[in-house]
Short mmCIF file of C-alpha atoms in Angstrom, two decimals:
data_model
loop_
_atom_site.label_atom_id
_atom_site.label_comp_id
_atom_site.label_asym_id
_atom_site.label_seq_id
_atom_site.Cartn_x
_atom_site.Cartn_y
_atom_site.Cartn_z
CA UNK R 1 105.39 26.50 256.41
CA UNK R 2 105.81 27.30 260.19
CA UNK R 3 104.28 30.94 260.62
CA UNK R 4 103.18 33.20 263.56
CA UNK R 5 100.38 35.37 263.67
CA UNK R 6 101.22 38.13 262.11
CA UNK R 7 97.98 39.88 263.93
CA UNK R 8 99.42 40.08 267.33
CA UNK R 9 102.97 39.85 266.73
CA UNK R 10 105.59 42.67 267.28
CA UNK R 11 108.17 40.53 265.77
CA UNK R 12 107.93 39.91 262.39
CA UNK R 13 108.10 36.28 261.21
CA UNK R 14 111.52 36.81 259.34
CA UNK R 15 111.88 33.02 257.27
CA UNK R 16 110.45 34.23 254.26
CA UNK R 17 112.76 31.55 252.51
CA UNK R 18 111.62 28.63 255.03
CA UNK R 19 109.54 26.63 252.92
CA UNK R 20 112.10 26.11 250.01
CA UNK R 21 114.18 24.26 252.70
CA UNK R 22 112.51 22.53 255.25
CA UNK R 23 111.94 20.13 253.06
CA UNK R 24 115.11 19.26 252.19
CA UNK R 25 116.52 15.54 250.91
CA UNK R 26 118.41 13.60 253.31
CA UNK R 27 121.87 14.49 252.47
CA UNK R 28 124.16 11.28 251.23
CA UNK R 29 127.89 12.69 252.46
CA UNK R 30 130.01 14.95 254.38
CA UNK R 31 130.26 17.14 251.36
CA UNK R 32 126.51 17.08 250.88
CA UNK R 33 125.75 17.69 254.75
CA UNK R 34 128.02 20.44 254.31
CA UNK R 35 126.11 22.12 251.68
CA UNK R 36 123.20 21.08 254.05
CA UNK R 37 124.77 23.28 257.40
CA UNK R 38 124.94 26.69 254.60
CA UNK R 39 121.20 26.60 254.19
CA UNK R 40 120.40 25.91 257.83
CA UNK R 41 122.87 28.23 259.32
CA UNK R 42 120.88 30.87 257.12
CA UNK R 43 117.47 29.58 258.82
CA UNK R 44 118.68 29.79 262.08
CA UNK R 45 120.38 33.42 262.26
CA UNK R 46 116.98 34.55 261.26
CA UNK R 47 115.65 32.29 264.39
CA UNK R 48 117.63 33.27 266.64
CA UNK R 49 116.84 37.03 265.69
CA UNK R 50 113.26 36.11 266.06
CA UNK R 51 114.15 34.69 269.59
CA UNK R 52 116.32 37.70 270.53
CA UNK R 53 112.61 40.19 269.35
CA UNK R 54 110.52 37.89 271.60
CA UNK R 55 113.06 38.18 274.74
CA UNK R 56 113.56 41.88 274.22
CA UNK R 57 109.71 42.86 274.19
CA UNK R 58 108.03 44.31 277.88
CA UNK R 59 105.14 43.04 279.26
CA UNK R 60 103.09 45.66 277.65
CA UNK R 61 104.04 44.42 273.63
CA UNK R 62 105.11 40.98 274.47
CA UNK R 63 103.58 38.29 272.37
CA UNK R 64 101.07 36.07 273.68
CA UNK R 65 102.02 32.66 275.20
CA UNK R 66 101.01 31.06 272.04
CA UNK R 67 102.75 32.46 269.61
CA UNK R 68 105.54 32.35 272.18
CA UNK R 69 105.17 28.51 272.39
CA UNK R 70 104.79 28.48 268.70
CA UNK R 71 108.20 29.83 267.98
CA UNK R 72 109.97 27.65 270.52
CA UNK R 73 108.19 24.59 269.17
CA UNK R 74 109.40 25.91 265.76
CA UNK R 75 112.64 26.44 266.98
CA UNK R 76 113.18 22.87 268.29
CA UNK R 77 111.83 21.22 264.94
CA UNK R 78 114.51 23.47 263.17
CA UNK R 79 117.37 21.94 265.18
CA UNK R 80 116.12 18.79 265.04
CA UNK R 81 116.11 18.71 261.16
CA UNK R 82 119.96 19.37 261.80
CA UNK R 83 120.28 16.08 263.73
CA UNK R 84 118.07 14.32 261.31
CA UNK R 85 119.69 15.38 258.38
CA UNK R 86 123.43 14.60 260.21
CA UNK R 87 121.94 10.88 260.93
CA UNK R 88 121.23 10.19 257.37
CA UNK R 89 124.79 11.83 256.30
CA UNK R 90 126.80 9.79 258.99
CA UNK R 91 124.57 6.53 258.08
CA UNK R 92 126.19 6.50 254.31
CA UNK R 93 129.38 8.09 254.96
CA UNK R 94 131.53 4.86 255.00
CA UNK R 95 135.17 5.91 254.92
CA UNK R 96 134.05 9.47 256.19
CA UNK R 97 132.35 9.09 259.03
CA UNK R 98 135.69 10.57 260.43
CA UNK R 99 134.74 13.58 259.20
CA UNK R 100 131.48 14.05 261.63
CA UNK R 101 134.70 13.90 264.58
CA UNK R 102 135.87 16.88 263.15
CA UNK R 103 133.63 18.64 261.28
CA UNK R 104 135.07 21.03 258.38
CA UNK R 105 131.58 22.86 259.29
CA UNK R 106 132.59 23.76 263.11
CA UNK R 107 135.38 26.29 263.65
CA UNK R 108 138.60 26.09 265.17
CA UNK R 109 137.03 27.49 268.38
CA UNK R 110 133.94 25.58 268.42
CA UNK R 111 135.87 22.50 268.06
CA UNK R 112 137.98 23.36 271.45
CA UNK R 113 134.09 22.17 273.18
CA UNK R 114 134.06 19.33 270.84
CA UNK R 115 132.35 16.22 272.33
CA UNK R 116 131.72 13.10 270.37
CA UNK R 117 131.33 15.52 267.62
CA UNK R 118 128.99 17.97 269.15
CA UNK R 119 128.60 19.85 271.83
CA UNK R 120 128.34 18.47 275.91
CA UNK R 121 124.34 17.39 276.51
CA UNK R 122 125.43 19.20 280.48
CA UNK R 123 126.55 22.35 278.90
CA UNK R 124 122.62 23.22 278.24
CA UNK R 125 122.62 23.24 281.96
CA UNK R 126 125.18 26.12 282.23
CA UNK R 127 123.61 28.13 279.28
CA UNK R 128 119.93 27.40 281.19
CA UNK R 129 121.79 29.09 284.63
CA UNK R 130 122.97 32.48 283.05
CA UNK R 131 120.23 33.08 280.92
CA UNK R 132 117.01 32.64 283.10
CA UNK R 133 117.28 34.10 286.89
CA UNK R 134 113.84 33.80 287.34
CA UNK R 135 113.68 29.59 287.94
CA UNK R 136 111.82 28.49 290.63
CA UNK R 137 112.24 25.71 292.96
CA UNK R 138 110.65 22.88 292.03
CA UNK R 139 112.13 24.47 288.84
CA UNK R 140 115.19 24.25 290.37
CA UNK R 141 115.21 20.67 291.73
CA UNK R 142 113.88 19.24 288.57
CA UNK R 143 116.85 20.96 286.74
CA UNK R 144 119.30 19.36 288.87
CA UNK R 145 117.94 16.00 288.88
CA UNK R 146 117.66 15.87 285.02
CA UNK R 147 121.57 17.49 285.09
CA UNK R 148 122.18 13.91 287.09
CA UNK R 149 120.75 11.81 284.57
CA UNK R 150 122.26 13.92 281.71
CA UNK R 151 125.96 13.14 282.97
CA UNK R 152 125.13 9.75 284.04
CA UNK R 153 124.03 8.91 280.43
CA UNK R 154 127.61 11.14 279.15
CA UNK R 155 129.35 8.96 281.34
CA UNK R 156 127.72 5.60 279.14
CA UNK R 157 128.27 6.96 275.98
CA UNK R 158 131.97 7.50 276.81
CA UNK R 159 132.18 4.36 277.79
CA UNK R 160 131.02 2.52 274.80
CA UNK R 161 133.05 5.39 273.01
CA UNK R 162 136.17 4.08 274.77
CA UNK R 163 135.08 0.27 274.27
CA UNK R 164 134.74 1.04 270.58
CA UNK R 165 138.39 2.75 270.35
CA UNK R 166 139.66 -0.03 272.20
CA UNK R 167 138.92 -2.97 269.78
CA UNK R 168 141.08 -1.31 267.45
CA UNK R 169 143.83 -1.58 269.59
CA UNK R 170 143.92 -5.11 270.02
CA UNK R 171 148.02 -6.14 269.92
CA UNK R 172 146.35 -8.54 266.47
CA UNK R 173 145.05 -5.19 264.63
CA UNK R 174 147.91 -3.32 265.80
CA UNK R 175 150.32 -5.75 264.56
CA UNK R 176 148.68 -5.67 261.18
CA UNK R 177 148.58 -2.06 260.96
CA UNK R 178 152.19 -1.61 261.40
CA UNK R 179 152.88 -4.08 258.93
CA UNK R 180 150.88 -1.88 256.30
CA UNK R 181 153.86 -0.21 254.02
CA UNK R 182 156.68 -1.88 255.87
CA UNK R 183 157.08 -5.40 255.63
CA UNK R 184 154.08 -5.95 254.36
CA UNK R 185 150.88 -7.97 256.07
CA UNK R 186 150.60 -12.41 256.42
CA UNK R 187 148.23 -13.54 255.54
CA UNK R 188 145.16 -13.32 256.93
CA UNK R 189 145.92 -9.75 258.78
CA UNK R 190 144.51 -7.73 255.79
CA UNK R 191 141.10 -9.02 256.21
CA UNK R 192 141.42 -8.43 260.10
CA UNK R 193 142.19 -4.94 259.77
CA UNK R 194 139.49 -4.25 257.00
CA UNK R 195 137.19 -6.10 259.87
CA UNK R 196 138.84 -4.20 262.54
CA UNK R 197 137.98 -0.67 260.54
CA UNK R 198 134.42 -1.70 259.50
CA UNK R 199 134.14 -2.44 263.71
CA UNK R 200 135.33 1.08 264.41
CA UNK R 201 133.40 2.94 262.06
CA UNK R 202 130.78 1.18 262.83
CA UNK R 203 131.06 2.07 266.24
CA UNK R 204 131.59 5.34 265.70
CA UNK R 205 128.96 5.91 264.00
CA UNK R 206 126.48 4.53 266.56
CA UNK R 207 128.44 6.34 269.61
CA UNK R 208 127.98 9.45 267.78
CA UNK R 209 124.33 8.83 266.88
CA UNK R 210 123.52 8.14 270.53
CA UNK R 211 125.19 11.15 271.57
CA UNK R 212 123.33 13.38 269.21
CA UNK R 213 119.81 11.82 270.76
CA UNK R 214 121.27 12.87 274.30
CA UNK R 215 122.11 16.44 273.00
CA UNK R 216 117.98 16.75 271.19
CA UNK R 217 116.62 14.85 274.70
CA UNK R 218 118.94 17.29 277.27
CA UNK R 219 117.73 20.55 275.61
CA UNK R 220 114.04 19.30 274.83
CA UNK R 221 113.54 17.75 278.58
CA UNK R 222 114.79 21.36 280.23
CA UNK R 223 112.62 23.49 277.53
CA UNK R 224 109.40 21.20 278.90
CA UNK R 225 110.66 22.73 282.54
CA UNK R 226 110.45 26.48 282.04
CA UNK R 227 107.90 28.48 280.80
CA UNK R 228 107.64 29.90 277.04
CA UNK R 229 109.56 33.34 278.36
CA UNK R 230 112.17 31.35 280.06
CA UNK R 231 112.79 28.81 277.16
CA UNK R 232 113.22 31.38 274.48
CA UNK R 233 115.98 32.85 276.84
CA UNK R 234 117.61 30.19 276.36
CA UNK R 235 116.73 28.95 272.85
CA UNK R 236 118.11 32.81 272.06
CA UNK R 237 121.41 31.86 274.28
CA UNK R 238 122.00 28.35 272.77
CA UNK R 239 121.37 29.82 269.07
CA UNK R 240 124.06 33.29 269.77
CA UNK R 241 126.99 30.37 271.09
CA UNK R 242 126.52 28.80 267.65
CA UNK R 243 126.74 31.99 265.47
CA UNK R 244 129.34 33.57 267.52
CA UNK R 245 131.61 30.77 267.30
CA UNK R 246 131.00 30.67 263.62
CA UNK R 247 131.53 34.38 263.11
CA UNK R 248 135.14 34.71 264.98
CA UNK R 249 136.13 32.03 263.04
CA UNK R 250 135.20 33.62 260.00
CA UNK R 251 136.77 36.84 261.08
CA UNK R 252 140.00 34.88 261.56
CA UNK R 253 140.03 33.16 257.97
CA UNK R 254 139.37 36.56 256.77
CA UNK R 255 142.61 38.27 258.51
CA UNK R 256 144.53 34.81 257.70
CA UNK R 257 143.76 34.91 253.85
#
């Protein structure tokens, strides 16, 4: 179990529950990575109140640079499970990879920043600028040339996005998808749109899977540029987005039902 020092700390390690999940089986389906999300999203409001104690403290009770290190590093691992467990869900999903697109986890306002299923890799840049105001220059410049190869690589995985999309619109698949509950399909056509589905899903699949490695690779790669103080400002800033989202939405459903 991931643990601070308890010696030195003036926050107190708050996943008491941790161990029971961290070890979690790779989930099989949307359904089960859906079960998945309730346990983590449990995990990381506790996080991100650990974050928020660490970037509240003065200089006086602040926590060493350790155990500030320590819960970023722990931090990280806990989103990564997220991806990891997502990858293993998507990998099996067959007919439901769809799903991942829109995710029945993500609320109606966290889906308006939807990208390839996720959030933008280049929005960690804007979240990086209004929470530290202490960068400094080389800081600064290294930020900006890893925003550059962060939108360059957005840019590629768009494009194979696009390429993938665009198979399926062939005028041959097309043809045999409008035949589907009309006239009815030649032959032939059926097994060229089952092909033509396997392609996109396929696809799919692998666009969003190299989209989630940008997203883990954006926020690790600026983390390794600050300094423990400034990456749990952000870490605290990146976790709040999530549970706000979450909790509007919830608010909503509530007034709605």
């Amino acid at each position: 179990m991931y643990k601070l020092s308890t010696s030195t700390s003036q926050c107190p390690y708050l996943l008491s529950d941790y161990s029971k999940h961290k070890n979690m089986p790779n989930t099989s389906s949307s359904q089960s990575f859906t079960s998945f999300v309730t346990g983590w999203l449990i995990r990381h409001r506790y996080f991100v109140e650990q974050l928020t104690c660490a970037s509240s403290l003065d200089e006086t009770n602040r926590i060493s640079l350790e155990e500030q290190q320590s819960l970023v590093t722990q931090f990280l691992s806990h989103c990564l499970q997220y991806y990891q467990e997502k990858f293993a869900a998507v990998s099996v999903a067959g007919d439901n990879v769809f799903t991942f697109f829109c995710p029945p986890w993500f609320n109606s306002y966290a889906k308006l920043i939807l990208w390839v299923g996720d959030f933008k890799p280049s929005l960690v840049f804007k979240l990086t600028e209004v929470s530290v105001d202490n960068l400094t220059r080389h800081q600064k410049d290294r930020i900006s040339s890893l925003k550059s190869e962060t939108m360059r690589k957005e840019r590629e995985v768009m494009r194979d996005f696009a390429l993938v999309q665009q198979s399926v619109a062939d005028p041959p698949v097309m043809l045999a998808a409008r035949r589907v509950g009309a006239v009815g399909m030649v032959d032939g056509e059926e097994s060229d749109l089952e092909e033509a589905m396997e392609v996109l899903k396929a696809g799919m699949a692998a666009a969003m899977n190299n989209a989630d490695q940008l997203r883990c690779s954006t926020v690790g790669k600026v983390v390794e540029i600050l300094t423990p103080p400034q990456a749990i400002k952000v870490l605290k800033t990146i976790g709040e987005l999530h549970l706000r989202l979450r909790e509007v939405n919830s608010e909503r459903d509530h007034q709605r039902a």
